């Protein structure tokens, strides 16, 4: 036994549970990359689809076309939102609908979006816990989360039904508003939650905590807590990095910080972040969730932000990296040609 | 069976291996956070320590003091570098040493550094595969990776011997230079690898690939590929975000890019990045590894960068988050006081 | 005459007037630098001083001390604000005051501020046209525009009375709110005017004009139009450069712009800038002036911004460059020591 | 006389000369904007033109066409560079040329460039003192300083001959390398002078002075001193603002600074900047001038940078602001459409 190294055990805690791991030869190593490309396999053919469409009367003919195909050719059950059901009926087509979205996640095999990025946010709202895989078709303007062309609807749907398609598991954040020690409201965001000073002329003075420990006091116009999906939205306007959708991280990006040394921070997905409006703050603050549901945060209120364990699985056209760079190209001209544009 | 959703299986691939996972109720969920706080537990008391010190004759008395304590009080075997062995002998103290660092990782239970951040880079060079846990004491100037005070040496070492200390598993990157299709040289970096234009007046025109697929052509002064540990070093000077050491990510930060739309990118740890100097580039490029070992990259050469599966485990004073924010405070005055400094 | 170059005349227009200039030998040249260090010379000893103080009861003893010195030793007439007059009287000291600030600029030789940067903004409000030279003493916390220590009050005032002190002529902006084609309200700012989206979740969509010509449509959280004095305030938080107080320029700094190619712009002082809320904007906007007097801008409203010909002359401790870098040091640790702080 | 304010005289010094100015009613005011739009008026018709062309054999037919028009229709004397003279002769056309560029500025009424932005840099090299007005035609790819289309050559030249065209007076910087106390070499730059660390792994540690006074020590990859014309070139890649060509300013933009508080600075045109490589610097530095003439700066060497009193007058298509925003549009898609591209 002499000359042998002391055996090592690691205890790994992710904030949800802890796990012991013996270390072979005391050689500490990663167990592989923490990030993955995920592929979807159906054990039996999917039969129920939720068909969502952007609110726009001009799109009704596309909806009818898509629904007929799914019903008649693919022999699926097609669920639509109530107002679409009514419009479809006016066109002589009977489709299923729902009263409450509560039980949808127990019925729907996958979701088809006809529209733009906004619809994916809507999916996230409909499914507060588990979300079925989502395939997203653009109708006209190209979106960031919308890699599929409606012209190719039939072949693309046929591929999805076969399975073997790649997914991006898009992290969501669960955001709870704390009042008098209790979480009063809860919101799920796919892009970001923002705390800002609203119309107040005074800048916010926000105490920030990570895993219960005080980190810093933000003096800025506001703070953005973003998912990787949201990294190319508001967070980027405020100077945050572009984060690949597979990186298990929460971005913490200050908006116009007073301190020159306060740079955007990338926290691990296990981080539990808390923002507090201190009792002696000069003004209230406001929180908004994916740009909506604006809530006032009064002195003493707090906001708790952590990863939601249920991601939004979006179906890739190629894979998570290929689709992402395609989106960057479309949205920002992020490509070799832009690169070569000469500066004087 | 009717009304049941189609069962789902996910196949997860991290670039090293693939794994099948049945999805309960077809509810796709994360299996917990991908990131963790890791705690070290010794199954038996460690007996062999590698004691490293910054090259500085003034530090010899501290080395002697530390070594005597480890030998005489803690009853450990103390290994030092050859030149320290010689100097210790001149002070009447016999310490073990080594000729080649090849087998060190099979003997050393943990490493003590007396010095500064530079010594951790040296540890990374000595241990190219598995690295024992490292405890780092500053002697004078406070470092970024050096949370412990030498004044507290005895109590801190006693704590480490007990175990139950937190670790940051710091990712390293394996960087291979490709010439005529073969990897010729390999370097491990703890901070970053940089490809730049050196003294050439022409900006580099670098083709970039992720997992074998073409991503973009970088027209810039250079490109930094950094670990989270390196995120607060050169990458930050070039505009990259501060990335928590637990985030499994590789930073890709351009240096003075020509294109205004080229922002710093955060890739997942599973990404295999490749940079190529195209055959028709206007000039050569240069690669440097943690600021050292500068190598010329000629037209047609490439650089392959991916995660090394063996991290550098550094012992935390508190935990990975607490230590990190302490470092940001020390290095950048990143704290509440700086925050409150009023702008006019 | 053959072989001679064609003689050239230049017509120079600054937006206020045009001027013809014959060019010797047709050699076009600058007539010297456009920017200057300005020195103040009194033709006779100043006799009337306006003494301003921050609203803070603890400062009354300093005010009394300063006023007594000015009255009794320097034999000057001392004017204070009405509420200070009352408080001074309660302390047995009679000082002059004023009802309206309208005529102040015809009486006051120079202004003494006891307080902080906020007082200089107050001076700018009191003197809407010509402003007398201002000397600014800090009482406790160091300000950005406040280079003098109150301990040195007597010697510094003696120096000012002698004259031969350097001045920074700090540009102000005249900001007019346009409604239905007419300028309705006018504000003078020393730091900046900001147009933002207030509490609206929709980002502003602002049409921008320079000298009557359409420049761009800003899609951002807002836009900052700043003087050089304001360049180290809000504009810097939003990514603007630090602009020396002598540079005759208006900064145009977007707040979180949507477009990655929209960088902060520095316009010449002759630029007349106009922002319009288009009739089909999704929401109103808000304007604020040196952080105050928040005004709603409705669809169809506009904001006209141009240089005020009357600057705020602040008395330098050394000169305009020396004082400025001292301020940067104090406020941002912008100095050689901070520079040498090593990154890991 | 009692009740009158003390009369004020201002002494204005721009680093070249000082000037006294009585202040009416002691009301300190700007004498108008310091920046101007300049219009060119010929007192007699110009007769001598310098025709420059990018080195590219494919352009010879355009040169011949332009020269024939100038000679035969406009009846001007056309001067070309020696190698163009030879090529024109081979095409049966005799044009004037020159041996040394020394006396060119005494003969040439205006300059025509057929090519791209690079040619304007060449003009700046040919005319080290006074520069005649320059009209710049692009041949194919659109340049930043090249607003005119060659298709419109005849009408545009006819307009120039009439005069009444707007000019941008583009500032140049005179850069002197100081060795052992003496200026050894002098360079004129139209874009920027850069001091960087070249291939050295050590970052430069540069002492910076303004008007003889120590300002700061730069620890960075390098420093860019740029004209407003150069503000949209390298300086912008390093984070500098876009500066309108009429602003009398020198940009001081650090490249990857170590200190987070070191932001780009805009100095007045009167600033005399000096960079010194301290005797104890860890390595040499390198200076390059408009991307050319790379010079080593050894320990103890210095670099003196100040405004050259002779600008490069470029002829505007519309005016200095209109042309500039057109260029920004062409080069960076800086326009309303890019603005409206939605982020997800």
mmCIF file with all atom_site columns, N, CA, C and O in Angstrom, chain C residues 6-7 11 30 34-35 37 39 43-44 109 213-214 217 219 242 266 269 309 319 336 339, chain D residues 6-7 11 13 30 34-35 39 43-44 109 213-214 217 219 242 266 269 309 319 336 339:
data_model
loop_
_atom_site.group_PDB
_atom_site.id
_atom_site.type_symbol
_atom_site.label_atom_id
_atom_site.label_alt_id
_atom_site.label_comp_id
_atom_site.label_asym_id
_atom_site.label_entity_id
_atom_site.label_seq_id
_atom_site.pdbx_PDB_ins_code
_atom_site.Cartn_x
_atom_site.Cartn_y
_atom_site.Cartn_z
_atom_site.occupancy
_atom_site.B_iso_or_equiv
_atom_site.pdbx_formal_charge
_atom_site.auth_seq_id
_atom_site.auth_comp_id
_atom_site.auth_asym_id
_atom_site.auth_atom_id
_atom_site.pdbx_PDB_model_num
ATOM 1   N N  . UNK C 1 6   ? -4.628  78.157 -60.421 1.00 0.00 ? 6   UNK C N  1
ATOM 2   C CA . UNK C 1 6   ? -5.844  78.955 -60.301 1.00 0.00 ? 6   UNK C CA 1
ATOM 3   C C  . UNK C 1 6   ? -6.018  79.384 -58.842 1.00 0.00 ? 6   UNK C C  1
ATOM 4   O O  . UNK C 1 6   ? -5.995  78.546 -57.935 1.00 0.00 ? 6   UNK C O  1
ATOM 5   N N  . UNK C 1 7   ? -6.177  80.665 -58.600 1.00 0.00 ? 7   UNK C N  1
ATOM 6   C CA . UNK C 1 7   ? -6.366  81.130 -57.210 1.00 0.00 ? 7   UNK C CA 1
ATOM 7   C C  . UNK C 1 7   ? -7.657  80.546 -56.631 1.00 0.00 ? 7   UNK C C  1
ATOM 8   O O  . UNK C 1 7   ? -8.659  80.385 -57.327 1.00 0.00 ? 7   UNK C O  1
ATOM 9   N N  . UNK C 1 11  ? -15.160 79.350 -48.928 1.00 0.00 ? 11  UNK C N  1
ATOM 10  C CA . UNK C 1 11  ? -16.275 79.919 -48.181 1.00 0.00 ? 11  UNK C CA 1
ATOM 11  C C  . UNK C 1 11  ? -16.571 78.967 -47.029 1.00 0.00 ? 11  UNK C C  1
ATOM 12  O O  . UNK C 1 11  ? -16.858 77.790 -47.256 1.00 0.00 ? 11  UNK C O  1
ATOM 13  N N  . UNK C 1 30  ? -5.174  74.622 -42.556 1.00 0.00 ? 30  UNK C N  1
ATOM 14  C CA . UNK C 1 30  ? -5.918  75.039 -41.376 1.00 0.00 ? 30  UNK C CA 1
ATOM 15  C C  . UNK C 1 30  ? -5.324  76.354 -40.888 1.00 0.00 ? 30  UNK C C  1
ATOM 16  O O  . UNK C 1 30  ? -4.130  76.614 -41.053 1.00 0.00 ? 30  UNK C O  1
ATOM 17  N N  . UNK C 1 34  ? -8.277  74.232 -34.161 1.00 0.00 ? 34  UNK C N  1
ATOM 18  C CA . UNK C 1 34  ? -9.606  74.779 -33.894 1.00 0.00 ? 34  UNK C CA 1
ATOM 19  C C  . UNK C 1 34  ? -9.876  74.826 -32.397 1.00 0.00 ? 34  UNK C C  1
ATOM 20  O O  . UNK C 1 34  ? -10.796 75.489 -31.948 1.00 0.00 ? 34  UNK C O  1
ATOM 21  N N  . UNK C 1 35  ? -9.089  74.123 -31.637 1.00 0.00 ? 35  UNK C N  1
ATOM 22  C CA . UNK C 1 35  ? -9.339  74.021 -30.193 1.00 0.00 ? 35  UNK C CA 1
ATOM 23  C C  . UNK C 1 35  ? -8.263  74.781 -29.430 1.00 0.00 ? 35  UNK C C  1
ATOM 24  O O  . UNK C 1 35  ? -7.129  74.884 -29.877 1.00 0.00 ? 35  UNK C O  1
ATOM 25  N N  . UNK C 1 37  ? -6.753  76.368 -25.393 1.00 0.00 ? 37  UNK C N  1
ATOM 26  C CA . UNK C 1 37  ? -6.785  76.587 -23.954 1.00 0.00 ? 37  UNK C CA 1
ATOM 27  C C  . UNK C 1 37  ? -7.062  78.081 -23.770 1.00 0.00 ? 37  UNK C C  1
ATOM 28  O O  . UNK C 1 37  ? -6.404  78.921 -24.378 1.00 0.00 ? 37  UNK C O  1
ATOM 29  N N  . UNK C 1 39  ? -7.455  81.437 -21.281 1.00 0.00 ? 39  UNK C N  1
ATOM 30  C CA . UNK C 1 39  ? -7.049  81.993 -19.989 1.00 0.00 ? 39  UNK C CA 1
ATOM 31  C C  . UNK C 1 39  ? -7.882  83.247 -19.697 1.00 0.00 ? 39  UNK C C  1
ATOM 32  O O  . UNK C 1 39  ? -8.150  84.053 -20.588 1.00 0.00 ? 39  UNK C O  1
ATOM 33  N N  . UNK C 1 43  ? -9.961  92.815 -16.175 1.00 0.00 ? 43  UNK C N  1
ATOM 34  C CA . UNK C 1 43  ? -9.436  94.166 -16.421 1.00 0.00 ? 43  UNK C CA 1
ATOM 35  C C  . UNK C 1 43  ? -9.524  95.008 -15.161 1.00 0.00 ? 43  UNK C C  1
ATOM 36  O O  . UNK C 1 43  ? -8.781  95.965 -14.980 1.00 0.00 ? 43  UNK C O  1
ATOM 37  N N  . UNK C 1 44  ? -10.457 94.708 -14.273 1.00 0.00 ? 44  UNK C N  1
ATOM 38  C CA . UNK C 1 44  ? -10.453 95.313 -12.945 1.00 0.00 ? 44  UNK C CA 1
ATOM 39  C C  . UNK C 1 44  ? -10.856 94.228 -11.966 1.00 0.00 ? 44  UNK C C  1
ATOM 40  O O  . UNK C 1 44  ? -11.420 93.203 -12.362 1.00 0.00 ? 44  UNK C O  1
ATOM 41  N N  . UNK C 1 109 ? -19.759 88.662 -11.140 1.00 0.00 ? 109 UNK C N  1
ATOM 42  C CA . UNK C 1 109 ? -18.453 88.532 -11.789 1.00 0.00 ? 109 UNK C CA 1
ATOM 43  C C  . UNK C 1 109 ? -18.038 87.071 -11.911 1.00 0.00 ? 109 UNK C C  1
ATOM 44  O O  . UNK C 1 109 ? -17.537 86.657 -12.938 1.00 0.00 ? 109 UNK C O  1
ATOM 45  N N  . UNK C 1 213 ? -31.121 66.900 -42.938 1.00 0.00 ? 213 UNK C N  1
ATOM 46  C CA . UNK C 1 213 ? -31.106 65.723 -43.801 1.00 0.00 ? 213 UNK C CA 1
ATOM 47  C C  . UNK C 1 213 ? -31.289 64.443 -43.003 1.00 0.00 ? 213 UNK C C  1
ATOM 48  O O  . UNK C 1 213 ? -30.692 64.269 -41.943 1.00 0.00 ? 213 UNK C O  1
ATOM 49  N N  . UNK C 1 214 ? -32.084 63.518 -43.545 1.00 0.00 ? 214 UNK C N  1
ATOM 50  C CA . UNK C 1 214 ? -32.330 62.247 -42.876 1.00 0.00 ? 214 UNK C CA 1
ATOM 51  C C  . UNK C 1 214 ? -31.027 61.461 -42.777 1.00 0.00 ? 214 UNK C C  1
ATOM 52  O O  . UNK C 1 214 ? -30.307 61.297 -43.771 1.00 0.00 ? 214 UNK C O  1
ATOM 53  N N  . UNK C 1 217 ? -32.624 55.709 -38.941 1.00 0.00 ? 217 UNK C N  1
ATOM 54  C CA . UNK C 1 217 ? -33.691 55.426 -37.994 1.00 0.00 ? 217 UNK C CA 1
ATOM 55  C C  . UNK C 1 217 ? -33.106 54.577 -36.883 1.00 0.00 ? 217 UNK C C  1
ATOM 56  O O  . UNK C 1 217 ? -32.576 53.496 -37.138 1.00 0.00 ? 217 UNK C O  1
ATOM 57  N N  . UNK C 1 219 ? -33.182 52.154 -33.936 1.00 0.00 ? 219 UNK C N  1
ATOM 58  C CA . UNK C 1 219 ? -33.966 51.167 -33.224 1.00 0.00 ? 219 UNK C CA 1
ATOM 59  C C  . UNK C 1 219 ? -33.125 50.699 -32.053 1.00 0.00 ? 219 UNK C C  1
ATOM 60  O O  . UNK C 1 219 ? -32.119 49.997 -32.227 1.00 0.00 ? 219 UNK C O  1
ATOM 61  N N  . UNK C 1 242 ? -14.490 58.781 -24.274 1.00 0.00 ? 242 UNK C N  1
ATOM 62  C CA . UNK C 1 242 ? -14.219 59.917 -23.397 1.00 0.00 ? 242 UNK C CA 1
ATOM 63  C C  . UNK C 1 242 ? -13.765 61.069 -24.286 1.00 0.00 ? 242 UNK C C  1
ATOM 64  O O  . UNK C 1 242 ? -12.747 60.942 -24.969 1.00 0.00 ? 242 UNK C O  1
ATOM 65  N N  . UNK C 1 266 ? -19.559 60.784 -33.239 1.00 0.00 ? 266 UNK C N  1
ATOM 66  C CA . UNK C 1 266 ? -19.180 62.107 -32.742 1.00 0.00 ? 266 UNK C CA 1
ATOM 67  C C  . UNK C 1 266 ? -19.418 63.112 -33.866 1.00 0.00 ? 266 UNK C C  1
ATOM 68  O O  . UNK C 1 266 ? -18.744 63.067 -34.895 1.00 0.00 ? 266 UNK C O  1
ATOM 69  N N  . UNK C 1 269 ? -19.603 70.400 -33.655 1.00 0.00 ? 269 UNK C N  1
ATOM 70  C CA . UNK C 1 269 ? -20.433 71.301 -32.845 1.00 0.00 ? 269 UNK C CA 1
ATOM 71  C C  . UNK C 1 269 ? -21.415 72.081 -33.709 1.00 0.00 ? 269 UNK C C  1
ATOM 72  O O  . UNK C 1 269 ? -22.428 72.573 -33.214 1.00 0.00 ? 269 UNK C O  1
ATOM 73  N N  . UNK C 1 309 ? -24.634 78.865 -27.746 1.00 0.00 ? 309 UNK C N  1
ATOM 74  C CA . UNK C 1 309 ? -23.412 79.660 -27.945 1.00 0.00 ? 309 UNK C CA 1
ATOM 75  C C  . UNK C 1 309 ? -22.794 80.135 -26.626 1.00 0.00 ? 309 UNK C C  1
ATOM 76  O O  . UNK C 1 309 ? -21.663 80.608 -26.610 1.00 0.00 ? 309 UNK C O  1
ATOM 77  N N  . UNK C 1 319 ? -4.874  73.058 -15.843 1.00 0.00 ? 319 UNK C N  1
ATOM 78  C CA . UNK C 1 319 ? -5.392  73.488 -17.143 1.00 0.00 ? 319 UNK C CA 1
ATOM 79  C C  . UNK C 1 319 ? -6.435  72.472 -17.601 1.00 0.00 ? 319 UNK C C  1
ATOM 80  O O  . UNK C 1 319 ? -6.732  71.531 -16.868 1.00 0.00 ? 319 UNK C O  1
ATOM 81  N N  . UNK C 1 336 ? -1.897  55.204 -14.046 1.00 0.00 ? 336 UNK C N  1
ATOM 82  C CA . UNK C 1 336 ? -0.858  54.243 -14.382 1.00 0.00 ? 336 UNK C CA 1
ATOM 83  C C  . UNK C 1 336 ? -0.929  53.029 -13.456 1.00 0.00 ? 336 UNK C C  1
ATOM 84  O O  . UNK C 1 336 ? -0.694  51.918 -13.873 1.00 0.00 ? 336 UNK C O  1
ATOM 85  N N  . UNK C 1 339 ? -3.432  50.643 -14.581 1.00 0.00 ? 339 UNK C N  1
ATOM 86  C CA . UNK C 1 339 ? -2.905  50.055 -15.811 1.00 0.00 ? 339 UNK C CA 1
ATOM 87  C C  . UNK C 1 339 ? -2.053  48.838 -15.538 1.00 0.00 ? 339 UNK C C  1
ATOM 88  O O  . UNK C 1 339 ? -2.078  47.870 -16.262 1.00 0.00 ? 339 UNK C O  1
ATOM 89  N N  . UNK D 2 6   ? -16.799 93.316 -13.685 1.00 0.00 ? 6   UNK D N  1
ATOM 90  C CA . UNK D 2 6   ? -15.404 93.492 -14.076 1.00 0.00 ? 6   UNK D CA 1
ATOM 91  C C  . UNK D 2 6   ? -15.228 93.058 -15.524 1.00 0.00 ? 6   UNK D C  1
ATOM 92  O O  . UNK D 2 6   ? -15.613 91.944 -15.889 1.00 0.00 ? 6   UNK D O  1
ATOM 93  N N  . UNK D 2 7   ? -14.676 93.922 -16.357 1.00 0.00 ? 7   UNK D N  1
ATOM 94  C CA . UNK D 2 7   ? -14.463 93.535 -17.766 1.00 0.00 ? 7   UNK D CA 1
ATOM 95  C C  . UNK D 2 7   ? -13.488 92.360 -17.870 1.00 0.00 ? 7   UNK D C  1
ATOM 96  O O  . UNK D 2 7   ? -12.545 92.258 -17.095 1.00 0.00 ? 7   UNK D O  1
ATOM 97  N N  . UNK D 2 11  ? -7.528  85.065 -23.204 1.00 0.00 ? 11  UNK D N  1
ATOM 98  C CA . UNK D 2 11  ? -6.362  84.777 -24.039 1.00 0.00 ? 11  UNK D CA 1
ATOM 99  C C  . UNK D 2 11  ? -6.517  83.340 -24.513 1.00 0.00 ? 11  UNK D C  1
ATOM 100 O O  . UNK D 2 11  ? -6.610  82.421 -23.704 1.00 0.00 ? 11  UNK D O  1
ATOM 101 N N  . UNK D 2 13  ? -5.102  80.168 -26.617 1.00 0.00 ? 13  UNK D N  1
ATOM 102 C CA . UNK D 2 13  ? -3.866  79.592 -27.164 1.00 0.00 ? 13  UNK D CA 1
ATOM 103 C C  . UNK D 2 13  ? -4.180  78.225 -27.770 1.00 0.00 ? 13  UNK D C  1
ATOM 104 O O  . UNK D 2 13  ? -4.765  77.374 -27.109 1.00 0.00 ? 13  UNK D O  1
ATOM 105 N N  . UNK D 2 30  ? -19.039 81.429 -27.277 1.00 0.00 ? 30  UNK D N  1
ATOM 106 C CA . UNK D 2 30  ? -18.315 80.925 -28.434 1.00 0.00 ? 30  UNK D CA 1
ATOM 107 C C  . UNK D 2 30  ? -18.485 81.929 -29.570 1.00 0.00 ? 30  UNK D C  1
ATOM 108 O O  . UNK D 2 30  ? -19.504 82.627 -29.655 1.00 0.00 ? 30  UNK D O  1
ATOM 109 N N  . UNK D 2 34  ? -17.047 75.876 -33.998 1.00 0.00 ? 34  UNK D N  1
ATOM 110 C CA . UNK D 2 34  ? -15.639 75.763 -34.379 1.00 0.00 ? 34  UNK D CA 1
ATOM 111 C C  . UNK D 2 34  ? -15.502 74.959 -35.665 1.00 0.00 ? 34  UNK D C  1
ATOM 112 O O  . UNK D 2 34  ? -14.452 74.966 -36.296 1.00 0.00 ? 34  UNK D O  1
ATOM 113 N N  . UNK D 2 35  ? -16.545 74.283 -36.046 1.00 0.00 ? 35  UNK D N  1
ATOM 114 C CA . UNK D 2 35  ? -16.475 73.403 -37.221 1.00 0.00 ? 35  UNK D CA 1
ATOM 115 C C  . UNK D 2 35  ? -17.311 73.984 -38.356 1.00 0.00 ? 35  UNK D C  1
ATOM 116 O O  . UNK D 2 35  ? -18.294 74.671 -38.136 1.00 0.00 ? 35  UNK D O  1
ATOM 117 N N  . UNK D 2 39  ? -16.617 75.517 -48.789 1.00 0.00 ? 39  UNK D N  1
ATOM 118 C CA . UNK D 2 39  ? -16.929 75.443 -50.210 1.00 0.00 ? 39  UNK D CA 1
ATOM 119 C C  . UNK D 2 39  ? -15.767 76.030 -51.018 1.00 0.00 ? 39  UNK D C  1
ATOM 120 O O  . UNK D 2 39  ? -15.152 77.014 -50.618 1.00 0.00 ? 39  UNK D O  1
ATOM 121 N N  . UNK D 2 43  ? -10.993 81.249 -58.654 1.00 0.00 ? 43  UNK D N  1
ATOM 122 C CA . UNK D 2 43  ? -11.014 82.622 -59.159 1.00 0.00 ? 43  UNK D CA 1
ATOM 123 C C  . UNK D 2 43  ? -10.782 82.649 -60.659 1.00 0.00 ? 43  UNK D C  1
ATOM 124 O O  . UNK D 2 43  ? -11.196 83.571 -61.353 1.00 0.00 ? 43  UNK D O  1
ATOM 125 N N  . UNK D 2 44  ? -10.078 81.651 -61.172 1.00 0.00 ? 44  UNK D N  1
ATOM 126 C CA . UNK D 2 44  ? -10.002 81.486 -62.632 1.00 0.00 ? 44  UNK D CA 1
ATOM 127 C C  . UNK D 2 44  ? -10.088 79.990 -62.904 1.00 0.00 ? 44  UNK D C  1
ATOM 128 O O  . UNK D 2 44  ? -9.862  79.177 -62.010 1.00 0.00 ? 44  UNK D O  1
ATOM 129 N N  . UNK D 2 109 ? -3.633  72.163 -60.005 1.00 0.00 ? 109 UNK D N  1
ATOM 130 C CA . UNK D 2 109 ? -4.848  72.814 -59.510 1.00 0.00 ? 109 UNK D CA 1
ATOM 131 C C  . UNK D 2 109 ? -5.716  71.846 -58.722 1.00 0.00 ? 109 UNK D C  1
ATOM 132 O O  . UNK D 2 109 ? -6.236  72.192 -57.675 1.00 0.00 ? 109 UNK D O  1
ATOM 133 N N  . UNK D 2 213 ? 2.786   66.826 -20.700 1.00 0.00 ? 213 UNK D N  1
ATOM 134 C CA . UNK D 2 213 ? 2.464   66.329 -19.364 1.00 0.00 ? 213 UNK D CA 1
ATOM 135 C C  . UNK D 2 213 ? 2.123   64.846 -19.393 1.00 0.00 ? 213 UNK D C  1
ATOM 136 O O  . UNK D 2 213 ? 1.401   64.387 -20.274 1.00 0.00 ? 213 UNK D O  1
ATOM 137 N N  . UNK D 2 214 ? 2.626   64.118 -18.390 1.00 0.00 ? 214 UNK D N  1
ATOM 138 C CA . UNK D 2 214 ? 2.364   62.686 -18.294 1.00 0.00 ? 214 UNK D CA 1
ATOM 139 C C  . UNK D 2 214 ? 0.870   62.441 -18.102 1.00 0.00 ? 214 UNK D C  1
ATOM 140 O O  . UNK D 2 214 ? 0.240   63.055 -17.244 1.00 0.00 ? 214 UNK D O  1
ATOM 141 N N  . UNK D 2 217 ? 0.097   55.370 -18.364 1.00 0.00 ? 217 UNK D N  1
ATOM 142 C CA . UNK D 2 217 ? 0.925   54.324 -18.949 1.00 0.00 ? 217 UNK D CA 1
ATOM 143 C C  . UNK D 2 217 ? -0.010  53.281 -19.533 1.00 0.00 ? 217 UNK D C  1
ATOM 144 O O  . UNK D 2 217 ? -0.834  52.721 -18.814 1.00 0.00 ? 217 UNK D O  1
ATOM 145 N N  . UNK D 2 219 ? -1.025  49.837 -20.844 1.00 0.00 ? 219 UNK D N  1
ATOM 146 C CA . UNK D 2 219 ? -0.675  48.422 -20.888 1.00 0.00 ? 219 UNK D CA 1
ATOM 147 C C  . UNK D 2 219 ? -1.730  47.753 -21.741 1.00 0.00 ? 219 UNK D C  1
ATOM 148 O O  . UNK D 2 219 ? -2.887  47.619 -21.329 1.00 0.00 ? 219 UNK D O  1
ATOM 149 N N  . UNK D 2 242 ? -17.267 56.514 -34.218 1.00 0.00 ? 242 UNK D N  1
ATOM 150 C CA . UNK D 2 242 ? -17.222 57.077 -35.559 1.00 0.00 ? 242 UNK D CA 1
ATOM 151 C C  . UNK D 2 242 ? -17.184 58.601 -35.417 1.00 0.00 ? 242 UNK D C  1
ATOM 152 O O  . UNK D 2 242 ? -18.122 59.175 -34.850 1.00 0.00 ? 242 UNK D O  1
ATOM 153 N N  . UNK D 2 266 ? -10.994 60.932 -27.040 1.00 0.00 ? 266 UNK D N  1
ATOM 154 C CA . UNK D 2 266 ? -10.959 61.863 -28.163 1.00 0.00 ? 266 UNK D CA 1
ATOM 155 C C  . UNK D 2 266 ? -10.306 63.158 -27.682 1.00 0.00 ? 266 UNK D C  1
ATOM 156 O O  . UNK D 2 266 ? -10.856 63.864 -26.836 1.00 0.00 ? 266 UNK D O  1
ATOM 157 N N  . UNK D 2 269 ? -7.749  68.802 -31.484 1.00 0.00 ? 269 UNK D N  1
ATOM 158 C CA . UNK D 2 269 ? -6.732  68.842 -32.544 1.00 0.00 ? 269 UNK D CA 1
ATOM 159 C C  . UNK D 2 269 ? -5.466  69.570 -32.112 1.00 0.00 ? 269 UNK D C  1
ATOM 160 O O  . UNK D 2 269 ? -4.407  69.389 -32.689 1.00 0.00 ? 269 UNK D O  1
ATOM 161 N N  . UNK D 2 309 ? -0.755  70.941 -40.367 1.00 0.00 ? 309 UNK D N  1
ATOM 162 C CA . UNK D 2 309 ? -1.614  72.084 -40.694 1.00 0.00 ? 309 UNK D CA 1
ATOM 163 C C  . UNK D 2 309 ? -2.166  72.012 -42.111 1.00 0.00 ? 309 UNK D C  1
ATOM 164 O O  . UNK D 2 309 ? -3.072  72.762 -42.469 1.00 0.00 ? 309 UNK D O  1
ATOM 165 N N  . UNK D 2 319 ? -22.336 66.936 -49.514 1.00 0.00 ? 319 UNK D N  1
ATOM 166 C CA . UNK D 2 319 ? -21.590 67.759 -48.557 1.00 0.00 ? 319 UNK D CA 1
ATOM 167 C C  . UNK D 2 319 ? -20.907 66.830 -47.570 1.00 0.00 ? 319 UNK D C  1
ATOM 168 O O  . UNK D 2 319 ? -21.000 65.607 -47.693 1.00 0.00 ? 319 UNK D O  1
ATOM 169 N N  . UNK D 2 336 ? -31.256 52.745 -42.301 1.00 0.00 ? 336 UNK D N  1
ATOM 170 C CA . UNK D 2 336 ? -32.508 52.465 -41.623 1.00 0.00 ? 336 UNK D CA 1
ATOM 171 C C  . UNK D 2 336 ? -32.920 51.013 -41.795 1.00 0.00 ? 336 UNK D C  1
ATOM 172 O O  . UNK D 2 336 ? -33.459 50.406 -40.900 1.00 0.00 ? 336 UNK D O  1
ATOM 173 N N  . UNK D 2 339 ? -31.235 48.879 -39.436 1.00 0.00 ? 339 UNK D N  1
ATOM 174 C CA . UNK D 2 339 ? -31.790 49.219 -38.136 1.00 0.00 ? 339 UNK D CA 1
ATOM 175 C C  . UNK D 2 339 ? -33.029 48.407 -37.825 1.00 0.00 ? 339 UNK D C  1
ATOM 176 O O  . UNK D 2 339 ? -33.271 48.011 -36.719 1.00 0.00 ? 339 UNK D O  1
#
